[in-house]
Structure formats: structure tokens, C-alpha cells
Amino acid sequence: MSSGRMIGAAVALVVLALLVQMSFFVIDPTKQALVTAFGAVKGKPRTEPGLYFKWPWEDVVRIDKRLLHIEAEEFELIAGDQKRLVVDAFARYLIVDPLKYYQATSNNEATFRSQLGNLINGNIRRELGTVPLQAVLSERREQLMKDITAFVQKPALDEYGVRIVDVRIKRADLPRENSEAVYNRMRTQREQEARQLRAEGDEESQRIKAGADRERIVLLSEARKKSETLRGEGDAQAIKIYAEAFGRDPQFFAFYRSMEAYRQALGSAGTTMVLSPDSDFFRYFGNIGGQLPQAAPK
């Protein structure tokens, strides 16, 4: 075989290989595909994974069939109670009709996301505009999200071939200036409540202290009264005992009292006393029977 024929055969094989490569395509499990020729869709969408045939001049448009996520732009609305609210939402969706999706968006994902985001925000604005702010922040929020998902579902499916799985609000806050005003008002209210509680606490403290002081005074008075009564009874009993003792032997008791007086008056060393010798204080000194000694003759 001449070299020219060999070159021709090699070129033919290369061309054949390229044609075979351009005539078959593979779809993996995460994708679905459309075959187009000069911008027109040919045949039905290929939604199952596998190896498919197409003509070399045809193109393959692959479209994701996994669960996708879209972040809608943050926007401000007025709730049903005329309160301004800043809302940040997102949605999850599936492309269930790739042909309709391709025809509506020309497979331009950025354009589609912008249009779907506007659709989501418009329905959120319409739904939340009829309910008070409290409903958005309460358990009713779950039902509101279901209602919004249902409102978005039909136009998204009819216009784009997209099934909305759910719509969720990530954040629903008051605008910054409103939040600061609400915060300041709440802080003022809490400070007023704290002052009121402190005043009530001080009042209760004073009442408890006054009660305790009054109870202390009553207890001390009763204790003092009881002690004075007991002391009086003791003194009366002592006087009675003394009186009985005096009555039995007055002379002995007088002698005993004089001895006690001597012990107390003369018990300390260096005591000096200046008294008359015939003082009644010395009547028991140097005599018997309690009679003072007679003075010696000069």
C-alpha cells in the first residue's frame, strides 16, 4: 500500500472517530439533557442516565435535576399592622420540565434566578402584607410559608417547568432605625420596671425591718417585765427569809451583820478609819453581851 493511501486511511479513521465521538453523549444521574440543532430542540428530553445518540451537527444542553437552592434578594415590606419589615427569604426547587425551562430561560441561569426571586418576593409581599408582624414571629409562620409556597408553585411550574419544594424566610426584622427605637423603648421599659421593683423591694425591706424592730421591742419589754417580776419576787422572798431570820434571833443577826461590816471595812490592808471609841460600830469589840467597855478612871 502506498504512503498516500496510508495517510488517507489514517485521516478517514480520525474523521470517523471524531464523528463517533460527536454522535454519542453520556448523561450522568444528576443531569437531564436536550438535543438542539441551530437553536431548535430536537426530540424529547433525555431524563434517564445512559449513552445516547445524536447527529454530529446537533448540540447537547445539560440541565441539573438535583434539588437546587435560590437566595431571593432582601427587601422591605409593610405588614398588615402597618409595621415595616425587612425580609430575607430563600427557596428550594426542582426542574421537572427541562423543555419548558429551556424555552423560558434559554438556559440562562442568572436570568431565571432573577425572575424566580422576583416571583417569590412578590408573593411574600402579598401574603405578609395581610397579616400583623406578630403572626410572622409566631407559630403561624409555618402556615404562612406553606401558603406562599402554594402561591409560587403554579406560576413557577406553568412558566418555567420548575416545582417549588418550599419557600422559607431566613430573617424577618424591623429596619435598623426601627430596631434601635424599639430597643431603646424596651430598655426604658425595663429600667422603669427595675426601678419599680427596687422601690417595692425597699418598701418591703423597710416593712420587714419595722416589724422586726417592733417585735424586738415587744420581746425585750416582755423579757424586762418578766425579769423585774422575777427579781421582785426574789427580793420579796429574800426579805421574807431575812425577816424570819431576824425574828428568830435578833441579837445573833445583829452580831452577824456587824461581823460582815467589819470584814468589808477592815479587810483591806492599810485601811485607816477615824471613829469615836464609843461609836456603835465598835460595840462588839472587846466585850461580851454587846455592851461597850467602860472608860478607865483617870
PDB file of C-alpha atoms in Angstrom:
ATOM      1  CA  MET A   1       0.000   0.000   0.000  1.00  0.00           C
ATOM      2  CA  SER A   2       1.394   3.408  -0.980  1.00  0.00           C
ATOM      3  CA  SER A   3       2.068   6.102   1.587  1.00  0.00           C
ATOM      4  CA  GLY A   4      -0.722   8.247   0.112  1.00  0.00           C
ATOM      5  CA  ARG A   5      -3.283   5.577   0.744  1.00  0.00           C
ATOM      6  CA  MET A   6      -1.992   5.044   4.248  1.00  0.00           C
ATOM      7  CA  ILE A   7      -2.320   8.748   5.034  1.00  0.00           C
ATOM      8  CA  GLY A   8      -5.802   8.784   3.539  1.00  0.00           C
ATOM      9  CA  ALA A   9      -6.846   5.777   5.635  1.00  0.00           C
ATOM     10  CA  ALA A  10      -5.434   7.400   8.799  1.00  0.00           C
ATOM     11  CA  VAL A  11      -7.339  10.621   8.098  1.00  0.00           C
ATOM     12  CA  ALA A  12     -10.505   8.656   7.454  1.00  0.00           C
ATOM     13  CA  LEU A  13     -10.105   6.818  10.758  1.00  0.00           C
ATOM     14  CA  VAL A  14      -9.555  10.092  12.626  1.00  0.00           C
ATOM     15  CA  VAL A  15     -12.609  11.634  10.995  1.00  0.00           C
ATOM     16  CA  LEU A  16     -14.643   8.533  11.762  1.00  0.00           C
ATOM     17  CA  ALA A  17     -13.518   8.620  15.376  1.00  0.00           C
ATOM     18  CA  LEU A  18     -14.456  12.280  15.640  1.00  0.00           C
ATOM     19  CA  LEU A  19     -17.857  11.590  14.091  1.00  0.00           C
ATOM     20  CA  VAL A  20     -18.456   8.732  16.509  1.00  0.00           C
ATOM     21  CA  GLN A  21     -17.367  10.936  19.418  1.00  0.00           C
ATOM     22  CA  MET A  22     -19.650  13.740  18.255  1.00  0.00           C
ATOM     23  CA  SER A  23     -22.559  11.364  17.692  1.00  0.00           C
ATOM     24  CA  PHE A  24     -22.798   9.937  21.185  1.00  0.00           C
ATOM     25  CA  PHE A  25     -23.152  11.605  24.572  1.00  0.00           C
ATOM     26  CA  VAL A  26     -23.498  10.429  28.164  1.00  0.00           C
ATOM     27  CA  ILE A  27     -25.951  11.673  30.775  1.00  0.00           C
ATOM     28  CA  ASP A  28     -24.984  11.134  34.392  1.00  0.00           C
ATOM     29  CA  PRO A  29     -27.601  10.620  37.156  1.00  0.00           C
ATOM     30  CA  THR A  30     -27.523  14.280  38.246  1.00  0.00           C
ATOM     31  CA  LYS A  31     -28.388  15.693  34.822  1.00  0.00           C
ATOM     32  CA  GLN A  32     -31.064  15.703  32.145  1.00  0.00           C
ATOM     33  CA  ALA A  33     -30.458  16.794  28.565  1.00  0.00           C
ATOM     34  CA  LEU A  34     -31.992  18.391  25.471  1.00  0.00           C
ATOM     35  CA  VAL A  35     -30.684  17.908  21.956  1.00  0.00           C
ATOM     36  CA  THR A  36     -30.757  21.077  19.830  1.00  0.00           C
ATOM     37  CA  ALA A  37     -29.904  21.863  16.238  1.00  0.00           C
ATOM     38  CA  PHE A  38     -29.383  25.511  15.300  1.00  0.00           C
ATOM     39  CA  GLY A  39     -31.284  26.611  18.436  1.00  0.00           C
ATOM     40  CA  ALA A  40     -34.291  24.322  17.904  1.00  0.00           C
ATOM     41  CA  VAL A  41     -34.968  21.438  20.287  1.00  0.00           C
ATOM     42  CA  LYS A  42     -34.971  18.025  18.680  1.00  0.00           C
ATOM     43  CA  GLY A  43     -36.894  15.169  20.196  1.00  0.00           C
ATOM     44  CA  LYS A  44     -37.903  14.629  23.791  1.00  0.00           C
ATOM     45  CA  PRO A  45     -35.793  15.482  26.815  1.00  0.00           C
ATOM     46  CA  ARG A  46     -33.411  12.744  27.948  1.00  0.00           C
ATOM     47  CA  THR A  47     -34.057  12.399  31.677  1.00  0.00           C
ATOM     48  CA  GLU A  48     -32.575   8.956  32.366  1.00  0.00           C
ATOM     49  CA  PRO A  49     -28.826   8.363  32.773  1.00  0.00           C
ATOM     50  CA  GLY A  50     -27.103   6.476  29.956  1.00  0.00           C
ATOM     51  CA  LEU A  51     -25.486   6.669  26.493  1.00  0.00           C
ATOM     52  CA  TYR A  52     -27.453   8.492  23.761  1.00  0.00           C
ATOM     53  CA  PHE A  53     -27.039   9.136  20.011  1.00  0.00           C
ATOM     54  CA  LYS A  54     -27.243  12.449  18.168  1.00  0.00           C
ATOM     55  CA  TRP A  55     -26.148  13.781  14.845  1.00  0.00           C
ATOM     56  CA  PRO A  56     -22.751  15.414  14.815  1.00  0.00           C
ATOM     57  CA  TRP A  57     -24.194  18.845  13.992  1.00  0.00           C
ATOM     58  CA  GLU A  58     -26.537  18.732  16.969  1.00  0.00           C
ATOM     59  CA  ASP A  59     -25.706  20.145  20.397  1.00  0.00           C
ATOM     60  CA  VAL A  60     -26.490  18.848  23.910  1.00  0.00           C
ATOM     61  CA  VAL A  61     -27.874  21.128  26.626  1.00  0.00           C
ATOM     62  CA  ARG A  62     -27.469  19.610  30.076  1.00  0.00           C
ATOM     63  CA  ILE A  63     -29.838  20.733  32.825  1.00  0.00           C
ATOM     64  CA  ASP A  64     -29.449  19.912  36.515  1.00  0.00           C
ATOM     65  CA  LYS A  65     -32.153  17.713  38.019  1.00  0.00           C
ATOM     66  CA  ARG A  66     -30.950  17.849  41.641  1.00  0.00           C
ATOM     67  CA  LEU A  67     -32.621  19.854  44.387  1.00  0.00           C
ATOM     68  CA  LEU A  68     -31.489  23.417  43.797  1.00  0.00           C
ATOM     69  CA  HIS A  69     -31.359  26.465  46.039  1.00  0.00           C
ATOM     70  CA  ILE A  70     -32.060  30.131  45.338  1.00  0.00           C
ATOM     71  CA  GLU A  71     -31.481  33.131  47.606  1.00  0.00           C
ATOM     72  CA  ALA A  72     -34.025  35.882  46.974  1.00  0.00           C
ATOM     73  CA  GLU A  73     -32.875  39.461  47.365  1.00  0.00           C
ATOM     74  CA  GLU A  74     -33.554  41.137  50.696  1.00  0.00           C
ATOM     75  CA  PHE A  75     -36.447  43.570  50.502  1.00  0.00           C
ATOM     76  CA  GLU A  76     -38.667  45.712  52.717  1.00  0.00           C
ATOM     77  CA  LEU A  77     -42.430  45.455  53.074  1.00  0.00           C
ATOM     78  CA  ILE A  78     -45.262  46.801  55.223  1.00  0.00           C
ATOM     79  CA  ALA A  79     -47.044  44.171  57.318  1.00  0.00           C
ATOM     80  CA  GLY A  80     -50.779  44.068  57.903  1.00  0.00           C
ATOM     81  CA  ASP A  81     -50.434  46.185  61.067  1.00  0.00           C
ATOM     82  CA  GLN A  82     -48.550  48.879  59.089  1.00  0.00           C
ATOM     83  CA  LYS A  83     -45.172  47.968  60.545  1.00  0.00           C
ATOM     84  CA  ARG A  84     -42.155  47.996  58.256  1.00  0.00           C
ATOM     85  CA  LEU A  85     -40.352  44.697  57.947  1.00  0.00           C
ATOM     86  CA  VAL A  86     -37.109  43.618  56.246  1.00  0.00           C
ATOM     87  CA  VAL A  87     -37.407  40.096  54.826  1.00  0.00           C
ATOM     88  CA  ASP A  88     -34.692  37.754  53.565  1.00  0.00           C
ATOM     89  CA  ALA A  89     -36.036  34.528  52.003  1.00  0.00           C
ATOM     90  CA  PHE A  90     -34.843  31.502  50.054  1.00  0.00           C
ATOM     91  CA  ALA A  91     -36.469  28.671  48.094  1.00  0.00           C
ATOM     92  CA  ARG A  92     -35.632  25.113  47.041  1.00  0.00           C
ATOM     93  CA  TYR A  93     -36.790  23.834  43.688  1.00  0.00           C
ATOM     94  CA  LEU A  94     -36.536  21.072  41.084  1.00  0.00           C
ATOM     95  CA  ILE A  95     -36.514  21.448  37.300  1.00  0.00           C
ATOM     96  CA  VAL A  96     -39.171  18.894  36.339  1.00  0.00           C
ATOM     97  CA  ASP A  97     -39.809  20.065  32.742  1.00  0.00           C
ATOM     98  CA  PRO A  98     -36.445  20.762  31.101  1.00  0.00           C
ATOM     99  CA  LEU A  99     -38.015  21.697  27.770  1.00  0.00           C
ATOM    100  CA  LYS A 100     -40.224  24.406  29.279  1.00  0.00           C
ATOM    101  CA  TYR A 101     -37.335  25.585  31.416  1.00  0.00           C
ATOM    102  CA  TYR A 102     -35.089  25.889  28.361  1.00  0.00           C
ATOM    103  CA  GLN A 103     -37.713  27.674  26.288  1.00  0.00           C
ATOM    104  CA  ALA A 104     -38.500  30.160  29.101  1.00  0.00           C
ATOM    105  CA  THR A 105     -34.932  30.960  30.087  1.00  0.00           C
ATOM    106  CA  SER A 106     -32.797  29.889  27.126  1.00  0.00           C
ATOM    107  CA  ASN A 107     -30.796  28.030  29.780  1.00  0.00           C
ATOM    108  CA  ASN A 108     -29.678  31.361  31.226  1.00  0.00           C
ATOM    109  CA  GLU A 109     -29.488  30.555  34.918  1.00  0.00           C
ATOM    110  CA  ALA A 110     -28.845  34.131  36.055  1.00  0.00           C
ATOM    111  CA  THR A 111     -31.963  35.404  34.270  1.00  0.00           C
ATOM    112  CA  PHE A 112     -34.058  32.554  35.640  1.00  0.00           C
ATOM    113  CA  ARG A 113     -32.888  33.114  39.228  1.00  0.00           C
ATOM    114  CA  SER A 114     -33.696  36.808  38.982  1.00  0.00           C
ATOM    115  CA  GLN A 115     -37.195  36.082  37.646  1.00  0.00           C
ATOM    116  CA  LEU A 116     -37.899  33.365  40.214  1.00  0.00           C
ATOM    117  CA  GLY A 117     -36.596  35.615  43.010  1.00  0.00           C
ATOM    118  CA  ASN A 118     -38.990  38.366  41.935  1.00  0.00           C
ATOM    119  CA  LEU A 119     -41.854  35.852  41.859  1.00  0.00           C
ATOM    120  CA  ILE A 120     -41.030  34.645  45.386  1.00  0.00           C
ATOM    121  CA  ASN A 121     -40.649  38.146  46.812  1.00  0.00           C
ATOM    122  CA  GLY A 122     -43.881  39.318  45.189  1.00  0.00           C
ATOM    123  CA  ASN A 123     -45.868  36.509  46.791  1.00  0.00           C
ATOM    124  CA  ILE A 124     -44.187  37.020  50.154  1.00  0.00           C
ATOM    125  CA  ARG A 125     -45.038  40.721  49.966  1.00  0.00           C
ATOM    126  CA  ARG A 126     -48.654  39.942  49.101  1.00  0.00           C
ATOM    127  CA  GLU A 127     -49.079  37.328  51.857  1.00  0.00           C
ATOM    128  CA  LEU A 128     -47.288  39.131  54.683  1.00  0.00           C
ATOM    129  CA  GLY A 129     -48.967  42.407  53.778  1.00  0.00           C
ATOM    130  CA  THR A 130     -52.263  40.998  55.082  1.00  0.00           C
ATOM    131  CA  VAL A 131     -51.073  39.748  58.496  1.00  0.00           C
ATOM    132  CA  PRO A 132     -49.622  41.556  61.540  1.00  0.00           C
ATOM    133  CA  LEU A 133     -45.959  41.382  62.439  1.00  0.00           C
ATOM    134  CA  GLN A 134     -46.742  39.135  65.409  1.00  0.00           C
ATOM    135  CA  ALA A 135     -48.024  36.426  63.023  1.00  0.00           C
ATOM    136  CA  VAL A 136     -44.651  36.333  61.228  1.00  0.00           C
ATOM    137  CA  LEU A 137     -42.852  35.832  64.537  1.00  0.00           C
ATOM    138  CA  SER A 138     -45.235  33.229  65.961  1.00  0.00           C
ATOM    139  CA  GLU A 139     -46.145  29.610  65.227  1.00  0.00           C
ATOM    140  CA  ARG A 140     -48.370  30.872  62.414  1.00  0.00           C
ATOM    141  CA  ARG A 141     -45.223  31.475  60.382  1.00  0.00           C
ATOM    142  CA  GLU A 142     -45.089  27.806  59.298  1.00  0.00           C
ATOM    143  CA  GLN A 143     -48.538  28.020  57.728  1.00  0.00           C
ATOM    144  CA  LEU A 144     -47.647  31.309  56.071  1.00  0.00           C
ATOM    145  CA  MET A 145     -44.649  29.623  54.418  1.00  0.00           C
ATOM    146  CA  LYS A 146     -46.864  26.807  53.134  1.00  0.00           C
ATOM    147  CA  ASP A 147     -49.313  29.319  51.701  1.00  0.00           C
ATOM    148  CA  ILE A 148     -46.530  31.266  49.994  1.00  0.00           C
ATOM    149  CA  THR A 149     -45.095  28.032  48.548  1.00  0.00           C
ATOM    150  CA  ALA A 150     -48.524  27.170  47.136  1.00  0.00           C
ATOM    151  CA  PHE A 151     -48.884  30.629  45.579  1.00  0.00           C
ATOM    152  CA  VAL A 152     -45.439  30.400  43.937  1.00  0.00           C
ATOM    153  CA  GLN A 153     -45.911  26.795  42.833  1.00  0.00           C
ATOM    154  CA  LYS A 154     -48.354  27.198  39.943  1.00  0.00           C
ATOM    155  CA  PRO A 155     -46.733  30.111  38.059  1.00  0.00           C
ATOM    156  CA  ALA A 156     -43.267  28.604  38.542  1.00  0.00           C
ATOM    157  CA  LEU A 157     -44.438  25.282  37.108  1.00  0.00           C
ATOM    158  CA  ASP A 158     -46.502  26.786  34.287  1.00  0.00           C
ATOM    159  CA  GLU A 159     -43.935  29.361  33.198  1.00  0.00           C
ATOM    160  CA  TYR A 160     -40.593  27.693  33.919  1.00  0.00           C
ATOM    161  CA  GLY A 161     -41.266  23.981  34.380  1.00  0.00           C
ATOM    162  CA  VAL A 162     -39.980  24.246  37.955  1.00  0.00           C
ATOM    163  CA  ARG A 163     -41.525  22.618  41.027  1.00  0.00           C
ATOM    164  CA  ILE A 164     -41.062  24.655  44.194  1.00  0.00           C
ATOM    165  CA  VAL A 165     -40.293  22.351  47.122  1.00  0.00           C
ATOM    166  CA  ASP A 166     -40.589  25.048  49.778  1.00  0.00           C
ATOM    167  CA  VAL A 167     -40.112  28.727  50.483  1.00  0.00           C
ATOM    168  CA  ARG A 168     -38.520  29.811  53.759  1.00  0.00           C
ATOM    169  CA  ILE A 169     -37.891  33.136  55.473  1.00  0.00           C
ATOM    170  CA  LYS A 170     -34.382  33.253  56.888  1.00  0.00           C
ATOM    171  CA  ARG A 171     -34.781  36.592  58.552  1.00  0.00           C
ATOM    172  CA  ALA A 172     -37.683  38.922  59.273  1.00  0.00           C
ATOM    173  CA  ASP A 173     -36.542  42.002  61.176  1.00  0.00           C
ATOM    174  CA  LEU A 174     -37.558  45.569  61.691  1.00  0.00           C
ATOM    175  CA  PRO A 175     -35.485  48.138  59.780  1.00  0.00           C
ATOM    176  CA  ARG A 176     -32.369  49.259  61.613  1.00  0.00           C
ATOM    177  CA  GLU A 177     -33.788  52.616  62.677  1.00  0.00           C
ATOM    178  CA  ASN A 178     -36.984  50.922  63.908  1.00  0.00           C
ATOM    179  CA  SER A 179     -34.989  48.233  65.701  1.00  0.00           C
ATOM    180  CA  GLU A 180     -32.988  50.872  67.552  1.00  0.00           C
ATOM    181  CA  ALA A 181     -36.173  52.728  68.527  1.00  0.00           C
ATOM    182  CA  VAL A 182     -37.780  49.503  69.718  1.00  0.00           C
ATOM    183  CA  TYR A 183     -34.609  48.579  71.599  1.00  0.00           C
ATOM    184  CA  ASN A 184     -34.480  51.979  73.305  1.00  0.00           C
ATOM    185  CA  ARG A 185     -38.169  51.746  74.207  1.00  0.00           C
ATOM    186  CA  MET A 186     -37.704  48.229  75.591  1.00  0.00           C
ATOM    187  CA  ARG A 187     -34.647  49.352  77.559  1.00  0.00           C
ATOM    188  CA  THR A 188     -36.604  52.286  79.009  1.00  0.00           C
ATOM    189  CA  GLN A 189     -39.450  49.985  79.974  1.00  0.00           C
ATOM    190  CA  ARG A 190     -37.067  47.527  81.612  1.00  0.00           C
ATOM    191  CA  GLU A 191     -35.362  50.342  83.519  1.00  0.00           C
ATOM    192  CA  GLN A 192     -38.751  51.559  84.743  1.00  0.00           C
ATOM    193  CA  GLU A 193     -39.668  48.045  85.795  1.00  0.00           C
ATOM    194  CA  ALA A 194     -36.308  47.692  87.571  1.00  0.00           C
ATOM    195  CA  ARG A 195     -36.815  50.980  89.420  1.00  0.00           C
ATOM    196  CA  GLN A 196     -40.326  49.934  90.397  1.00  0.00           C
ATOM    197  CA  LEU A 197     -39.103  46.544  91.610  1.00  0.00           C
ATOM    198  CA  ARG A 198     -36.291  48.176  93.588  1.00  0.00           C
ATOM    199  CA  ALA A 199     -38.766  50.625  95.149  1.00  0.00           C
ATOM    200  CA  GLU A 200     -41.119  47.782  96.033  1.00  0.00           C
ATOM    201  CA  GLY A 201     -38.174  45.841  97.436  1.00  0.00           C
ATOM    202  CA  ASP A 202     -37.061  48.821  99.543  1.00  0.00           C
ATOM    203  CA  GLU A 203     -40.613  49.265 100.799  1.00  0.00           C
ATOM    204  CA  GLU A 204     -40.873  45.597 101.677  1.00  0.00           C
ATOM    205  CA  SER A 205     -37.444  45.752 103.339  1.00  0.00           C
ATOM    206  CA  GLN A 206     -38.493  48.735 105.465  1.00  0.00           C
ATOM    207  CA  ARG A 207     -41.737  46.990 106.395  1.00  0.00           C
ATOM    208  CA  ILE A 208     -39.858  43.829 107.424  1.00  0.00           C
ATOM    209  CA  LYS A 209     -37.278  45.850 109.394  1.00  0.00           C
ATOM    210  CA  ALA A 210     -40.018  47.849 111.142  1.00  0.00           C
ATOM    211  CA  GLY A 211     -41.834  44.634 112.016  1.00  0.00           C
ATOM    212  CA  ALA A 212     -38.626  43.073 113.291  1.00  0.00           C
ATOM    213  CA  ASP A 213     -37.788  46.155 115.376  1.00  0.00           C
ATOM    214  CA  ARG A 214     -41.303  46.244 116.796  1.00  0.00           C
ATOM    215  CA  GLU A 215     -41.128  42.544 117.620  1.00  0.00           C
ATOM    216  CA  ARG A 216     -37.683  43.042 119.207  1.00  0.00           C
ATOM    217  CA  ILE A 217     -39.006  45.873 121.378  1.00  0.00           C
ATOM    218  CA  VAL A 218     -42.005  43.794 122.433  1.00  0.00           C
ATOM    219  CA  LEU A 219     -39.793  40.816 123.252  1.00  0.00           C
ATOM    220  CA  LEU A 220     -37.327  42.967 125.202  1.00  0.00           C
ATOM    221  CA  SER A 221     -40.163  44.639 127.069  1.00  0.00           C
ATOM    222  CA  GLU A 222     -41.725  41.327 127.955  1.00  0.00           C
ATOM    223  CA  ALA A 223     -38.338  39.929 128.955  1.00  0.00           C
ATOM    224  CA  ARG A 224     -37.577  43.032 131.065  1.00  0.00           C
ATOM    225  CA  LYS A 225     -41.015  42.853 132.649  1.00  0.00           C
ATOM    226  CA  LYS A 226     -40.558  39.188 133.396  1.00  0.00           C
ATOM    227  CA  SER A 227     -37.065  39.771 134.805  1.00  0.00           C
ATOM    228  CA  GLU A 228     -38.303  42.629 137.014  1.00  0.00           C
ATOM    229  CA  THR A 229     -41.155  40.448 138.195  1.00  0.00           C
ATOM    230  CA  LEU A 230     -38.787  37.594 138.983  1.00  0.00           C
ATOM    231  CA  ARG A 231     -36.348  39.983 140.655  1.00  0.00           C
ATOM    232  CA  GLY A 232     -39.151  41.466 142.734  1.00  0.00           C
ATOM    233  CA  GLU A 233     -40.371  38.032 143.686  1.00  0.00           C
ATOM    234  CA  GLY A 234     -36.789  37.067 144.600  1.00  0.00           C
ATOM    235  CA  ASP A 235     -36.299  40.224 146.656  1.00  0.00           C
ATOM    236  CA  ALA A 236     -39.622  39.651 148.388  1.00  0.00           C
ATOM    237  CA  GLN A 237     -38.592  36.065 149.116  1.00  0.00           C
ATOM    238  CA  ALA A 238     -35.191  37.244 150.403  1.00  0.00           C
ATOM    239  CA  ILE A 239     -36.813  39.894 152.602  1.00  0.00           C
ATOM    240  CA  LYS A 240     -39.206  37.300 153.909  1.00  0.00           C
ATOM    241  CA  ILE A 241     -36.329  34.938 154.691  1.00  0.00           C
ATOM    242  CA  TYR A 242     -34.358  37.766 156.317  1.00  0.00           C
ATOM    243  CA  ALA A 243     -37.402  38.813 158.330  1.00  0.00           C
ATOM    244  CA  GLU A 244     -37.948  35.267 159.516  1.00  0.00           C
ATOM    245  CA  ALA A 245     -34.253  35.004 160.452  1.00  0.00           C
ATOM    246  CA  PHE A 246     -34.391  38.336 162.286  1.00  0.00           C
ATOM    247  CA  GLY A 247     -37.455  37.216 164.152  1.00  0.00           C
ATOM    248  CA  ARG A 248     -35.826  34.034 165.419  1.00  0.00           C
ATOM    249  CA  ASP A 249     -32.654  35.602 166.986  1.00  0.00           C
ATOM    250  CA  PRO A 250     -32.319  39.357 166.505  1.00  0.00           C
ATOM    251  CA  GLN A 251     -29.167  39.641 168.646  1.00  0.00           C
ATOM    252  CA  PHE A 252     -27.322  36.975 166.663  1.00  0.00           C
ATOM    253  CA  PHE A 253     -28.341  38.542 163.391  1.00  0.00           C
ATOM    254  CA  ALA A 254     -27.164  41.961 164.590  1.00  0.00           C
ATOM    255  CA  PHE A 255     -23.840  40.349 165.579  1.00  0.00           C
ATOM    256  CA  TYR A 256     -23.577  38.618 162.151  1.00  0.00           C
ATOM    257  CA  ARG A 257     -24.243  41.852 160.286  1.00  0.00           C
ATOM    258  CA  SER A 258     -21.628  43.654 162.362  1.00  0.00           C
ATOM    259  CA  MET A 259     -19.068  40.942 161.542  1.00  0.00           C
ATOM    260  CA  GLU A 260     -19.830  41.375 157.811  1.00  0.00           C
ATOM    261  CA  ALA A 261     -19.371  45.111 158.175  1.00  0.00           C
ATOM    262  CA  TYR A 262     -16.012  44.590 159.930  1.00  0.00           C
ATOM    263  CA  ARG A 263     -14.836  42.221 157.211  1.00  0.00           C
ATOM    264  CA  GLN A 264     -15.727  44.624 154.415  1.00  0.00           C
ATOM    265  CA  ALA A 265     -14.449  47.732 156.188  1.00  0.00           C
ATOM    266  CA  LEU A 266     -11.263  46.316 157.697  1.00  0.00           C
ATOM    267  CA  GLY A 267     -10.439  43.534 155.250  1.00  0.00           C
ATOM    268  CA  SER A 268      -8.070  45.615 153.103  1.00  0.00           C
ATOM    269  CA  ALA A 269      -4.524  46.238 154.307  1.00  0.00           C
ATOM    270  CA  GLY A 270      -3.619  49.793 155.183  1.00  0.00           C
ATOM    271  CA  THR A 271      -7.187  50.847 155.923  1.00  0.00           C
ATOM    272  CA  THR A 272      -7.368  53.876 158.187  1.00  0.00           C
ATOM    273  CA  MET A 273     -10.594  54.770 159.986  1.00  0.00           C
ATOM    274  CA  VAL A 274     -11.158  57.716 162.374  1.00  0.00           C
ATOM    275  CA  LEU A 275     -14.097  56.938 164.657  1.00  0.00           C
ATOM    276  CA  SER A 276     -15.056  57.642 168.221  1.00  0.00           C
ATOM    277  CA  PRO A 277     -14.223  54.768 170.607  1.00  0.00           C
ATOM    278  CA  ASP A 278     -17.755  54.763 171.901  1.00  0.00           C
ATOM    279  CA  SER A 279     -19.176  54.532 168.333  1.00  0.00           C
ATOM    280  CA  ASP A 280     -21.856  51.959 167.809  1.00  0.00           C
ATOM    281  CA  PHE A 281     -19.603  50.454 165.099  1.00  0.00           C
ATOM    282  CA  PHE A 282     -17.250  49.089 167.851  1.00  0.00           C
ATOM    283  CA  ARG A 283     -19.845  47.808 170.224  1.00  0.00           C
ATOM    284  CA  TYR A 284     -18.762  44.151 169.721  1.00  0.00           C
ATOM    285  CA  PHE A 285     -15.046  44.917 170.209  1.00  0.00           C
ATOM    286  CA  GLY A 286     -13.564  43.628 173.492  1.00  0.00           C
ATOM    287  CA  ASN A 287     -16.860  42.941 175.325  1.00  0.00           C
ATOM    288  CA  ILE A 288     -19.321  40.223 175.859  1.00  0.00           C
ATOM    289  CA  GLY A 289     -23.013  40.623 175.592  1.00  0.00           C
ATOM    290  CA  GLY A 290     -22.808  43.569 173.229  1.00  0.00           C
ATOM    291  CA  GLN A 291     -22.038  46.193 175.899  1.00  0.00           C
ATOM    292  CA  LEU A 292     -19.345  48.761 175.289  1.00  0.00           C
ATOM    293  CA  PRO A 293     -16.436  48.677 177.820  1.00  0.00           C
ATOM    294  CA  GLN A 294     -16.385  51.327 180.486  1.00  0.00           C
ATOM    295  CA  ALA A 295     -13.815  54.066 180.195  1.00  0.00           C
ATOM    296  CA  ALA A 296     -10.777  53.672 182.527  1.00  0.00           C
ATOM    297  CA  PRO A 297     -10.563  56.078 185.505  1.00  0.00           C
ATOM    298  CA  LYS A 298      -8.100  58.858 185.183  1.00  0.00           C
TER     299      LYS A 298
END
